[in-house]
Amino acid sequence: MSLMLKKIGFAIILVFFFVVGAAQSKIDSLKTALGTTTDAVLQLELLDNLTEELVRISSDEQVPYLEQYMALAKTLEEYDLMASKSRFLIQYYIYNNKNDIARKLCDSLLGYKSNFTKESSEAHLLLKRAATLYDKEQLENAIKDYDRASELFLKGNDSIFAADALFFGGQAATDANRFMQAIRKYEKASAIYDALGDDEYAILAGAELTSLYSNNGFVEKSIEERERLIKKATVNRDFSSLVQLTGQNITAHYKLKAYEKMSASIDLFLQLKDSLKNSVQYKYLDVFALNYKLIHASETGNLEAARTYLDTLLEKTQGDKVTNYLKTDVLVGKAAYYELVNDQKALVPILESLASIKNTDRLTAQTKARDRLADIYKSKKQFEKALRLKEVNAKIKDSMYNAQKTNAFLYYQSEFEAEQKQHELVAQDAKIKQLEAEQNLATNKRNTLIAGIMSVFIIVVAFFYFRNRQKIKEQAYQNILLNNKVATKTEEINELLTETIQHIKSKERIVENLQKLSNANEGITLKSIIADLKASKADNAKLMLIKQNIEQANFEFIKKLKALHPELTKTDVEICSLIRIGLSRKEVANLRNTSMEAIKSSRFRLKKKLNLSTEISLDDYINKL
């Protein structure tokens, strides 16, 4: 059975079950249809629709049906379909913290990559496997998979997935302290998102890049880049991105102790967060803003405001479970307040909590807490505790310093290389411009020469044109004269013809008289016949004159006729000339002193000589010459 027939059969089965089982859900209908067919192609179609619905509602039932789909696709040797559908099963395992199963499935399916016909089939599996490796902190392997996936996606023109692979690869490179790699990945991802018109993800990638700058000591640069992103998000009315970017600016200004700018950013943040009231993040954003208000008030010595913010903060975070990131921020806010009021009893446990927090990237806050705590221990003569904290901080600071120093060196080296490259490009550009100028000069010279030649050519053409035009005018004038001459000759011919016809009639009378002479009773004398013959001689002279006039009037016509038909006899040409001046057959017969039958035969022979078909009139052909 052909694929088309199978699809038609599939459609009929669906229609049947949707009509019969109107009360059933779409999923139930698909399950029922699946159980009634043994055709593998139709089963694959049904499983495709069924798994789509189950994945859409995040049902646990999706697992067995996804596995069934993949097994059937493998049987049908539809390896690309198998790989494509496996993404949903792998993602299900990842969401349910079954990363080991997810990775094994990725490895298993990648064993079929030689059977894939699409680059995206392998790329999607690598993208999923990279996520499982990233979760296990196998960062180098994760980066390799992300890089390979992005290459394959770009090769297969799946740009959006290529950007995703670069974005996630940037996060893995950041955690692996591969600073320059992370920068390049975020920059490429952002550029692709921009090209695709996906402004939201372009800004998200840019935001990650600014955080990377800030965490590696390039705080001013992070703010500068962030302001550019804020303008873009403002134009797009992307309030979610605006809130995120403004929040990042708050922490950046705090690092630089730029308290006025920090306060302005907090005020803007409070305005923006109200646009996200329906967001699940709203509560987190509220606590974040309140905490930094507390920090700002404490750092600027505003005790009354700080006390109010602290009370509100304690009320909002009491008994609530918050993330380590926000927990660190809240502890920093509390520490700033108790430092302000010089309450070491309350301050010490907060600093101890800060120092012991793990799995957070707020190392700066932790090291500051350890330093302050060591100073307090030292003041209390608890030197051993103070020493341990200083040793821990020394290692961390050395690590941070070395990492930042290395990253800074790499960054500035990259910037230097980029600047050098820019200088080279500028030099090349200057050289290109010089060559362009020389080429333009040569082109201008050439154009001037061409213009001169064209001018001369136009003048020559114009001269010949006007001279030919004058000749045409002269020729037209000559034609008018010729036409007038022809008209005059035609009039003369017509007059002679009229006279000739009369003389022909007199010849007929002579013939009649000669016949009558034989009969003495008719009263015809020889003297009268002689008089008529003298008149006939005059007629012959006039006939010759007529023929000469006809030849003169039809000179151009006769010339052309002889050129086209050189085989024509003098008689043929004469008949054509008589036809040309418009004489009828009878008039031609009279003028040539012959019978109508003779003229008819002459015309017939003439038509054959001129190779004219029966449909073409001899008179029309002659008149058109």
Coordinates of C-alpha atoms in Angstrom, one line a residue:
M1 CA 0.0 0.0 0.0
S2 CA 1.4 3.4 -1.0
L3 CA 2.2 6.1 1.5
M4 CA -0.6 8.3 0.1
L5 CA -3.1 5.5 0.7
K6 CA -1.8 4.9 4.2
K7 CA -2.3 8.6 5.0
I8 CA -5.8 8.5 3.6
G9 CA -6.5 5.4 5.7
F10 CA -5.1 7.2 8.7
A11 CA -7.4 10.2 8.1
I12 CA -10.4 7.9 7.7
I13 CA -9.6 6.1 11.0
L14 CA -9.2 9.4 12.8
V15 CA -12.5 10.7 11.4
F16 CA -14.3 7.5 12.4
F17 CA -13.1 7.6 16.0
F18 CA -13.6 11.3 16.5
V19 CA -17.2 10.9 15.2
V20 CA -18.0 7.7 17.2
G21 CA -16.1 8.8 20.3
A22 CA -17.3 12.4 20.4
A23 CA -17.5 12.2 24.2
Q24 CA -13.9 11.0 24.5
S25 CA -11.0 13.3 24.8
K26 CA -8.6 13.7 21.9
I27 CA -6.0 11.6 23.8
D28 CA -8.5 8.8 24.4
S29 CA -9.5 8.9 20.7
L30 CA -5.9 8.6 19.6
K31 CA -5.3 5.7 22.0
T32 CA -8.4 3.9 20.7
A33 CA -7.3 4.5 17.1
L34 CA -3.8 3.3 17.9
G35 CA -5.2 0.0 19.3
T36 CA -7.2 -0.7 16.2
T37 CA -4.5 -0.5 13.5
T38 CA -1.7 -2.9 12.7
D39 CA -0.2 -0.7 10.0
A40 CA 3.2 0.5 11.2
V41 CA 3.1 3.8 9.3
L42 CA -0.3 4.7 10.6
Q43 CA 0.8 3.7 14.1
L44 CA 3.7 6.1 13.8
E45 CA 1.4 8.9 12.8
L46 CA -0.9 8.2 15.7
L47 CA 1.9 8.0 18.2
D48 CA 3.3 11.3 16.9
N49 CA 0.0 13.0 17.6
L50 CA -0.6 11.2 20.9
T51 CA 2.9 12.0 22.3
E52 CA 2.5 15.7 21.2
E53 CA -0.7 15.9 23.3
L54 CA 0.9 14.1 26.3
V55 CA 4.0 16.3 26.3
R56 CA 1.9 19.4 26.0
I57 CA 0.1 18.6 29.2
S58 CA 3.3 17.2 30.9
S59 CA 1.7 13.9 31.5
D60 CA 3.8 11.0 32.9
E61 CA 2.0 8.8 30.4
Q62 CA 4.2 10.3 27.7
V63 CA 7.1 8.0 28.6
P64 CA 5.8 4.6 27.4
Y65 CA 4.3 6.2 24.3
L66 CA 7.5 8.1 23.5
E67 CA 9.5 4.8 23.9
Q68 CA 7.0 3.0 21.7
Y69 CA 7.3 5.8 19.0
M70 CA 11.1 5.6 19.1
A71 CA 11.2 1.8 18.8
L72 CA 8.8 1.8 15.9
A73 CA 10.7 4.6 14.1
K74 CA 13.9 2.5 14.5
T75 CA 12.1 -0.5 13.0
L76 CA 11.0 1.6 10.1
E77 CA 14.5 2.9 9.8
E78 CA 13.3 6.5 10.4
Y79 CA 16.4 7.4 12.4
D80 CA 15.9 11.2 12.2
L81 CA 12.3 10.9 13.5
M82 CA 13.6 8.7 16.3
A83 CA 16.2 11.2 17.3
S84 CA 13.8 14.1 17.0
K85 CA 11.2 12.5 19.2
S86 CA 13.8 11.4 21.8
R87 CA 14.4 15.0 22.8
F88 CA 11.1 15.0 24.7
L89 CA 11.9 11.8 26.6
I90 CA 15.4 13.0 27.5
Q91 CA 14.0 16.4 28.7
Y92 CA 11.4 14.5 30.8
Y93 CA 14.2 12.6 32.5
I94 CA 16.2 15.9 33.1
Y95 CA 13.2 17.7 34.6
N96 CA 12.7 14.7 36.9
N97 CA 16.3 14.7 38.1
K98 CA 17.1 11.4 36.2
N99 CA 20.2 12.8 34.5
D100 CA 22.0 9.5 34.4
I101 CA 19.2 7.9 32.5
A102 CA 19.0 10.9 30.2
R103 CA 22.7 10.8 29.5
K104 CA 22.7 7.0 28.8
L105 CA 19.8 7.5 26.4
C106 CA 21.7 10.3 24.6
D107 CA 24.8 8.1 24.3
S108 CA 22.7 5.2 23.0
L109 CA 21.0 7.3 20.3
L110 CA 24.3 8.9 19.3
G111 CA 25.4 5.4 18.3
Y112 CA 23.0 5.8 15.3
K113 CA 24.5 9.1 14.1
S114 CA 25.9 7.4 10.9
N115 CA 22.2 6.8 9.9
F116 CA 21.1 10.4 10.4
T117 CA 20.5 12.5 7.3
K118 CA 20.0 15.7 9.2
E119 CA 22.7 17.6 11.1
S120 CA 20.0 18.6 13.7
S121 CA 19.4 15.0 14.7
E122 CA 22.9 14.7 16.2
A123 CA 23.0 18.3 17.4
H124 CA 19.8 18.0 19.5
L125 CA 21.2 14.9 21.2
L126 CA 24.5 16.6 21.9
L127 CA 22.6 19.6 23.3
K128 CA 20.7 17.4 25.7
R129 CA 23.8 15.4 26.7
A130 CA 25.6 18.7 27.4
A131 CA 22.9 19.7 29.9
T132 CA 23.3 16.4 31.8
L133 CA 27.1 16.9 31.8
Y134 CA 26.7 20.5 33.0
D135 CA 24.5 19.3 35.9
K136 CA 27.3 16.9 37.0
E137 CA 29.8 19.8 36.7
Q138 CA 31.6 18.0 34.0
L139 CA 32.1 21.4 32.4
E140 CA 34.8 20.7 29.9
N141 CA 32.9 17.8 28.3
A142 CA 29.7 19.9 28.4
I143 CA 31.5 22.8 26.6
K144 CA 32.7 20.3 23.9
D145 CA 29.1 19.1 23.3
Y146 CA 27.7 22.6 23.2
D147 CA 30.4 23.7 20.7
R148 CA 29.8 20.7 18.5
A149 CA 26.0 21.1 18.7
S150 CA 26.3 24.8 17.7
E151 CA 28.5 23.9 14.7
L152 CA 26.0 21.3 13.5
F153 CA 23.0 23.6 14.0
L154 CA 24.7 26.3 12.0
K155 CA 25.6 23.9 9.2
G156 CA 22.0 22.7 9.1
N157 CA 20.7 26.4 9.1
D158 CA 19.0 25.8 12.5
S159 CA 20.2 29.2 13.7
I160 CA 17.9 29.5 16.7
F161 CA 19.2 26.3 18.2
A162 CA 22.7 27.3 17.4
A163 CA 22.2 30.4 19.4
D164 CA 20.8 28.4 22.3
A165 CA 23.8 26.0 22.2
L166 CA 26.2 29.0 22.3
F167 CA 24.2 30.6 25.1
F168 CA 24.3 27.5 27.3
G169 CA 28.0 27.0 26.3
G170 CA 28.6 30.5 27.6
Q171 CA 27.2 29.6 31.0
A172 CA 29.3 26.4 31.1
A173 CA 32.4 28.4 30.1
T174 CA 31.7 31.0 32.8
D175 CA 31.5 28.3 35.5
A176 CA 34.7 26.7 34.2
N177 CA 36.4 30.1 34.5
R178 CA 37.0 30.2 30.7
F179 CA 36.4 33.9 30.6
M180 CA 37.3 34.8 27.0
Q181 CA 35.5 31.7 25.7
A182 CA 32.4 32.7 27.7
I183 CA 32.5 36.3 26.3
R184 CA 32.8 35.0 22.7
K185 CA 29.9 32.5 23.1
Y186 CA 27.6 35.1 24.6
E187 CA 28.5 37.7 21.9
K188 CA 27.9 35.1 19.1
A189 CA 24.6 34.0 20.7
S190 CA 23.4 37.6 21.1
A191 CA 24.4 38.4 17.5
I192 CA 22.4 35.4 16.2
Y193 CA 19.3 36.2 18.3
D194 CA 19.6 39.8 17.0
A195 CA 19.7 38.6 13.4
L196 CA 16.7 36.4 13.9
G197 CA 14.8 39.3 15.5
D198 CA 14.6 37.5 18.9
D199 CA 15.2 40.6 21.0
E200 CA 14.2 39.0 24.3
Y201 CA 16.9 36.3 24.1
A202 CA 19.4 38.8 22.6
I203 CA 19.0 40.9 25.7
L204 CA 19.2 37.9 28.0
A205 CA 22.5 36.8 26.4
G206 CA 23.7 40.4 26.7
A207 CA 22.7 40.5 30.4
E208 CA 24.7 37.3 31.1
L209 CA 27.7 39.0 29.4
T210 CA 27.5 42.1 31.6
S211 CA 27.4 39.9 34.7
L212 CA 30.5 38.1 33.5
Y213 CA 32.2 41.5 33.1
S214 CA 31.1 42.6 36.5
N215 CA 32.2 39.4 38.3
N216 CA 35.7 39.7 36.7
G217 CA 36.4 43.2 37.8
F218 CA 35.1 45.1 34.7
V219 CA 32.3 46.7 36.6
E220 CA 32.2 50.0 34.7
K221 CA 32.2 48.2 31.4
S222 CA 29.3 46.0 32.6
I223 CA 27.3 49.1 33.4
E224 CA 28.1 50.7 30.0
E225 CA 27.0 47.6 28.1
R226 CA 23.9 47.2 30.3
E227 CA 22.7 50.8 29.6
R228 CA 22.8 49.9 25.9
L229 CA 20.6 46.8 26.6
I230 CA 18.2 48.9 28.8
K231 CA 17.6 51.3 25.8
K232 CA 16.8 48.4 23.6
A233 CA 14.5 46.7 26.2
T234 CA 12.8 50.1 26.7
V235 CA 12.0 50.4 23.0
N236 CA 10.6 46.9 23.0
R237 CA 8.7 47.5 26.3
D238 CA 10.4 44.3 27.6
F239 CA 9.7 44.9 31.3
S240 CA 11.1 41.6 32.4
S241 CA 14.5 42.3 30.9
L242 CA 14.4 45.9 32.2
V243 CA 13.8 44.6 35.7
Q244 CA 16.7 42.2 35.4
L245 CA 19.1 44.7 33.9
T246 CA 18.2 47.4 36.5
G247 CA 18.7 44.9 39.3
Q248 CA 22.2 44.1 37.9
N249 CA 23.0 47.8 37.8
I250 CA 22.0 48.2 41.5
T251 CA 24.6 45.6 42.6
A252 CA 27.2 47.1 40.2
H253 CA 26.8 50.6 41.6
Y254 CA 27.0 49.1 45.1
K255 CA 30.4 47.5 44.2
L256 CA 31.7 50.9 43.0
K257 CA 30.1 52.6 46.1
A258 CA 28.3 54.9 43.7
Y259 CA 25.4 55.4 46.2
E260 CA 23.6 58.1 44.3
K261 CA 23.4 56.0 41.1
M262 CA 22.5 53.0 43.3
S263 CA 19.6 54.9 44.7
A264 CA 18.4 56.0 41.3
S265 CA 18.6 52.5 40.0
I266 CA 16.6 51.2 43.1
D267 CA 13.8 53.8 42.4
L268 CA 13.7 52.7 38.7
F269 CA 13.6 49.1 39.8
L270 CA 10.6 49.7 42.1
Q271 CA 8.7 51.4 39.2
L272 CA 9.5 48.6 36.8
K273 CA 8.7 45.7 39.2
D274 CA 5.1 46.8 39.5
S275 CA 4.7 45.9 35.8
L276 CA 5.4 42.3 36.8
K277 CA 2.8 41.9 39.6
N278 CA 1.4 38.8 38.1
S279 CA 4.9 37.2 37.8
V280 CA 6.0 34.4 40.1
Q281 CA 9.1 36.5 40.6
Y282 CA 7.3 39.4 42.0
K283 CA 7.8 38.4 45.7
Y284 CA 11.5 37.8 45.1
L285 CA 11.9 41.2 43.3
D286 CA 10.1 42.9 46.2
V287 CA 12.5 41.4 48.8
F288 CA 15.5 42.2 46.5
A289 CA 14.5 45.9 46.3
L290 CA 13.8 46.2 50.0
N291 CA 17.1 44.5 50.9
Y292 CA 19.1 47.0 48.7
K293 CA 17.2 49.9 50.2
L294 CA 18.4 48.6 53.6
I295 CA 22.0 48.3 52.4
H296 CA 21.9 51.8 50.8
A297 CA 20.5 53.4 53.9
S298 CA 23.0 51.6 56.1
E299 CA 26.0 52.5 53.9
T300 CA 24.9 56.2 53.7
G301 CA 24.2 56.4 57.5
N302 CA 20.5 56.9 57.3
L303 CA 19.7 55.0 60.6
E304 CA 15.9 55.8 60.7
A305 CA 15.3 54.6 57.2
A306 CA 17.6 51.6 57.7
R307 CA 15.6 50.5 60.8
T308 CA 12.3 50.7 58.9
Y309 CA 13.6 48.7 56.0
L310 CA 15.1 46.1 58.4
D311 CA 11.8 45.5 60.2
T312 CA 9.9 45.2 56.9
L313 CA 12.6 42.8 55.5
L314 CA 12.5 40.6 58.7
E315 CA 8.7 40.5 58.4
K316 CA 8.8 39.5 54.7
T317 CA 11.5 36.8 55.0
Q318 CA 10.5 35.2 58.3
G319 CA 10.0 31.5 57.9
D320 CA 10.3 31.8 54.1
K321 CA 12.7 29.6 52.2
V322 CA 14.8 31.8 49.9
T323 CA 17.6 30.9 47.5
N324 CA 21.2 31.1 48.6
Y325 CA 21.7 34.0 46.3
L326 CA 18.9 36.1 47.9
K327 CA 19.8 34.7 51.3
T328 CA 23.3 36.1 50.9
D329 CA 21.9 39.5 49.9
V330 CA 19.6 39.6 52.9
L331 CA 22.5 38.7 55.2
V332 CA 24.6 41.4 53.7
G333 CA 21.8 43.9 54.3
K334 CA 21.4 42.8 57.9
A335 CA 25.2 42.9 58.5
A336 CA 25.3 46.5 57.0
Y337 CA 22.6 47.6 59.5
Y338 CA 24.2 46.0 62.6
E339 CA 27.5 47.4 61.5
L340 CA 25.9 50.9 61.4
V341 CA 24.4 50.5 64.9
N342 CA 27.6 48.8 66.1
D343 CA 25.7 45.8 67.5
Q344 CA 28.4 43.1 67.4
K345 CA 26.3 40.6 69.2
A346 CA 23.8 40.6 66.4
L347 CA 26.5 41.1 63.8
V348 CA 28.7 38.1 64.5
P349 CA 26.1 35.3 63.8
I350 CA 25.2 37.0 60.6
L351 CA 28.8 37.2 59.5
E352 CA 29.3 33.6 60.5
S353 CA 26.3 32.6 58.4
L354 CA 27.7 34.5 55.4
A355 CA 31.1 32.9 55.8
S356 CA 29.6 29.4 55.8
I357 CA 27.2 29.7 52.8
K358 CA 28.2 27.3 50.0
N359 CA 27.2 27.0 46.3
T360 CA 27.0 30.7 45.7
D361 CA 28.8 33.0 43.4
R362 CA 28.8 35.8 46.0
L363 CA 32.4 35.2 46.9
T364 CA 33.1 38.9 47.4
A365 CA 30.4 39.2 50.1
Q366 CA 31.7 36.1 51.8
T367 CA 35.3 37.2 51.9
K368 CA 34.3 40.6 53.2
A369 CA 32.3 38.8 56.0
R370 CA 35.3 36.7 56.9
D371 CA 37.6 39.7 57.0
R372 CA 35.2 41.6 59.3
L373 CA 34.6 38.5 61.5
A374 CA 38.4 37.9 61.8
D375 CA 38.8 41.5 62.9
I376 CA 36.1 41.0 65.6
Y377 CA 37.8 37.7 66.8
K378 CA 41.1 39.5 66.9
S379 CA 39.6 42.3 69.0
K380 CA 38.3 39.6 71.4
K381 CA 41.8 38.0 71.4
Q382 CA 40.4 34.9 69.6
F383 CA 43.5 34.7 67.5
E384 CA 43.2 31.1 66.3
K385 CA 39.7 31.7 64.9
A386 CA 40.9 34.9 63.3
L387 CA 43.9 33.1 61.7
R388 CA 41.8 30.3 60.2
L389 CA 39.4 32.8 58.6
K390 CA 42.4 34.8 57.2
E391 CA 43.9 31.7 55.8
V392 CA 40.7 30.7 54.1
N393 CA 40.3 34.2 52.7
A394 CA 43.9 34.3 51.6
K395 CA 43.4 31.1 49.5
I396 CA 40.1 32.4 48.1
K397 CA 41.4 35.9 47.4
D398 CA 44.5 34.4 45.7
S399 CA 42.3 32.2 43.6
M400 CA 40.0 35.1 42.8
Y401 CA 42.9 37.5 42.2
N402 CA 44.7 35.1 40.0
A403 CA 41.6 34.3 38.1
Q404 CA 40.7 38.0 37.7
K405 CA 44.3 38.8 36.8
T406 CA 44.4 36.1 34.2
N407 CA 41.0 37.1 32.8
A408 CA 41.9 40.7 32.8
F409 CA 45.1 39.9 30.9
L410 CA 43.3 37.8 28.4
Y411 CA 40.6 40.5 28.0
Y412 CA 43.1 43.3 27.5
Q413 CA 45.2 41.1 25.2
S414 CA 42.0 40.4 23.2
E415 CA 41.2 44.1 23.1
F416 CA 44.8 44.9 22.1
E417 CA 44.7 42.3 19.3
A418 CA 41.3 43.7 18.3
E419 CA 42.7 47.2 18.3
Q420 CA 45.7 46.1 16.3
K421 CA 43.4 44.4 13.9
Q422 CA 41.4 47.6 13.7
H423 CA 44.5 49.6 12.9
E424 CA 45.4 47.1 10.2
L425 CA 41.9 47.4 8.8
V426 CA 42.1 51.2 9.0
A427 CA 45.4 51.0 7.1
Q428 CA 44.0 48.6 4.6
D429 CA 40.9 50.8 4.3
A430 CA 43.2 53.9 3.6
K431 CA 45.1 51.9 1.0
I432 CA 41.8 50.8 -0.6
K433 CA 40.6 54.4 -0.6
Q434 CA 43.9 55.5 -2.2
L435 CA 43.5 52.8 -4.9
E436 CA 39.9 53.8 -5.3
A437 CA 40.9 57.4 -5.8
E438 CA 43.6 56.4 -8.4
Q439 CA 41.0 54.2 -10.1
N440 CA 38.5 57.0 -10.0
L441 CA 41.0 59.4 -11.5
A442 CA 41.8 56.8 -14.3
T443 CA 38.1 56.3 -14.7
N444 CA 37.5 60.0 -15.0
K445 CA 40.2 60.3 -17.6
R446 CA 38.8 57.4 -19.5
N447 CA 35.3 58.8 -19.2
T448 CA 36.6 62.2 -20.5
L449 CA 38.2 60.5 -23.4
I450 CA 35.1 58.5 -24.1
A451 CA 33.0 61.6 -23.8
G452 CA 35.2 63.4 -26.3
I453 CA 35.0 60.5 -28.7
M454 CA 31.3 60.3 -28.3
S455 CA 31.0 64.0 -28.9
V456 CA 32.9 63.7 -32.2
F457 CA 30.9 60.7 -33.1
I458 CA 27.6 62.5 -32.4
I459 CA 28.8 65.5 -34.4
V460 CA 29.7 63.2 -37.3
V461 CA 26.4 61.3 -37.0
A462 CA 24.5 64.6 -36.8
F463 CA 26.3 65.9 -39.9
F464 CA 25.5 62.8 -41.9
Y465 CA 22.0 62.7 -40.5
F466 CA 21.2 66.3 -41.6
R467 CA 23.0 65.8 -44.9
N468 CA 20.9 62.6 -45.5
R469 CA 17.8 64.5 -44.4
Q470 CA 18.6 67.2 -47.0
K471 CA 19.1 64.5 -49.6
I472 CA 15.8 62.9 -48.6
K473 CA 14.1 66.3 -49.0
E474 CA 15.7 66.8 -52.4
Q475 CA 14.7 63.3 -53.4
A476 CA 11.1 64.0 -52.2
Y477 CA 11.1 67.2 -54.3
Q478 CA 12.4 65.2 -57.3
N479 CA 9.7 62.6 -56.7
I480 CA 7.1 65.3 -56.6
L481 CA 8.4 66.7 -59.9
L482 CA 8.5 63.1 -61.3
N483 CA 4.9 62.5 -60.1
N484 CA 3.8 65.7 -61.7
K485 CA 5.6 64.7 -65.0
V486 CA 4.0 61.3 -64.8
A487 CA 0.6 62.9 -64.3
T488 CA 1.1 65.1 -67.3
K489 CA 2.2 62.2 -69.4
T490 CA -0.8 60.2 -68.2
E491 CA -3.1 63.0 -69.3
E492 CA -1.4 63.2 -72.7
I493 CA -1.7 59.4 -73.1
N494 CA -5.4 59.5 -72.2
E495 CA -6.0 62.3 -74.9
L496 CA -4.0 60.3 -77.5
L497 CA -5.9 57.1 -76.6
T498 CA -9.2 58.9 -77.1
E499 CA -8.1 60.1 -80.5
T500 CA -6.6 56.6 -81.4
I501 CA -9.8 54.9 -80.6
Q502 CA -11.6 57.2 -83.0
H503 CA -8.9 56.4 -85.7
I504 CA -9.3 52.7 -85.1
K505 CA -13.0 53.1 -85.8
S506 CA -12.1 54.9 -89.1
K507 CA -9.9 51.9 -90.0
E508 CA -13.0 49.7 -89.4
R509 CA -14.9 52.0 -91.8
I510 CA -12.1 51.5 -94.5
V511 CA -12.5 47.8 -94.2
E512 CA -16.2 48.1 -94.6
N513 CA -15.8 50.4 -97.6
L514 CA -13.3 48.0 -99.3
Q515 CA -15.9 45.3 -99.0
K516 CA -18.6 47.6 -100.4
L517 CA -16.2 48.6 -103.3
S518 CA -16.7 45.2 -104.8
N519 CA -20.3 46.0 -105.0
A520 CA -20.8 48.9 -107.5
N521 CA -24.2 49.6 -106.2
E522 CA -22.9 50.8 -102.8
G523 CA -21.6 54.1 -104.3
I524 CA -18.1 53.9 -102.7
T525 CA -15.2 55.3 -104.7
L526 CA -11.5 54.6 -104.5
K527 CA -10.8 58.2 -103.8
S528 CA -12.6 58.1 -100.5
I529 CA -10.8 55.0 -99.4
I530 CA -7.4 56.6 -100.2
A531 CA -8.4 59.5 -97.9
D532 CA -9.2 57.2 -95.1
L533 CA -5.9 55.3 -95.5
K534 CA -4.0 58.6 -95.2
A535 CA -5.8 59.2 -92.0
S536 CA -4.9 55.7 -90.8
K537 CA -1.2 56.5 -91.4
A538 CA -1.5 59.5 -89.2
D539 CA -3.1 57.2 -86.6
N540 CA -0.1 54.8 -86.7
A541 CA 2.2 57.8 -86.0
K542 CA 0.1 58.7 -83.1
L543 CA 0.1 55.1 -81.8
M544 CA 3.9 55.1 -81.8
L545 CA 3.8 58.4 -79.9
I546 CA 1.4 56.8 -77.3
K547 CA 3.8 53.9 -76.8
Q548 CA 6.7 56.2 -76.3
N549 CA 4.8 58.3 -73.8
I550 CA 3.8 55.2 -71.9
E551 CA 7.4 54.0 -71.7
Q552 CA 8.5 57.4 -70.4
A553 CA 5.7 57.6 -67.9
N554 CA 6.4 54.0 -66.7
F555 CA 10.2 54.3 -66.9
E556 CA 10.9 53.5 -63.1
F557 CA 8.2 50.8 -63.2
I558 CA 9.6 49.2 -66.4
K559 CA 13.1 49.3 -64.9
K560 CA 12.0 47.5 -61.7
L561 CA 9.8 45.0 -63.6
K562 CA 12.7 44.0 -65.9
A563 CA 15.0 43.7 -62.8
L564 CA 12.6 41.3 -61.1
H565 CA 11.5 39.4 -64.2
P566 CA 14.3 39.7 -66.9
E567 CA 12.7 36.8 -68.9
L568 CA 9.7 39.0 -70.0
T569 CA 9.5 39.9 -73.7
K570 CA 8.9 43.4 -75.1
T571 CA 5.3 42.6 -75.6
D572 CA 4.9 41.4 -72.1
V573 CA 6.5 44.6 -70.7
E574 CA 4.2 46.7 -73.0
I575 CA 1.1 44.9 -71.7
C576 CA 2.2 45.4 -68.1
S577 CA 2.8 49.1 -68.8
L578 CA -0.7 49.5 -70.2
I579 CA -2.2 47.7 -67.2
R580 CA -0.1 50.0 -65.0
I581 CA -1.7 53.1 -66.4
G582 CA -5.1 51.7 -65.8
L583 CA -6.3 50.6 -69.2
S584 CA -9.1 48.0 -69.4
R585 CA -8.7 44.7 -71.4
K586 CA -10.8 46.2 -74.3
E587 CA -8.7 49.4 -74.4
V588 CA -5.5 47.3 -74.4
A589 CA -6.9 45.2 -77.3
N590 CA -7.9 48.3 -79.3
L591 CA -4.5 50.0 -78.6
R592 CA -2.6 46.9 -79.7
N593 CA -5.0 46.4 -82.6
T594 CA -5.8 42.8 -81.6
S595 CA -8.7 40.8 -80.3
M596 CA -10.0 40.4 -76.7
E597 CA -9.2 36.7 -76.9
A598 CA -5.5 37.5 -77.8
I599 CA -5.2 39.9 -74.8
K600 CA -6.8 37.2 -72.5
S601 CA -4.2 34.6 -73.7
S602 CA -1.4 37.2 -73.3
R603 CA -2.5 37.9 -69.7
F604 CA -2.6 34.2 -68.9
R605 CA 0.9 33.6 -70.2
L606 CA 2.1 36.7 -68.5
K607 CA 0.7 35.5 -65.1
K608 CA 2.6 32.2 -65.5
K609 CA 5.9 34.0 -66.3
L610 CA 5.4 36.2 -63.1
N611 CA 4.8 33.0 -61.1
L612 CA 1.5 34.3 -59.7
S613 CA -1.0 31.9 -58.2
T614 CA -4.6 31.8 -59.2
E615 CA -5.6 33.7 -56.1
I616 CA -3.4 36.7 -56.9
S617 CA -4.7 39.3 -59.4
L618 CA -2.3 40.3 -62.2
D619 CA -3.5 43.9 -62.0
D620 CA -3.0 44.1 -58.2
Y621 CA 0.5 42.6 -58.5
I622 CA 1.5 45.1 -61.2
N623 CA 0.0 48.1 -59.4
K624 CA 1.9 47.2 -56.2
L625 CA 5.3 47.2 -57.9

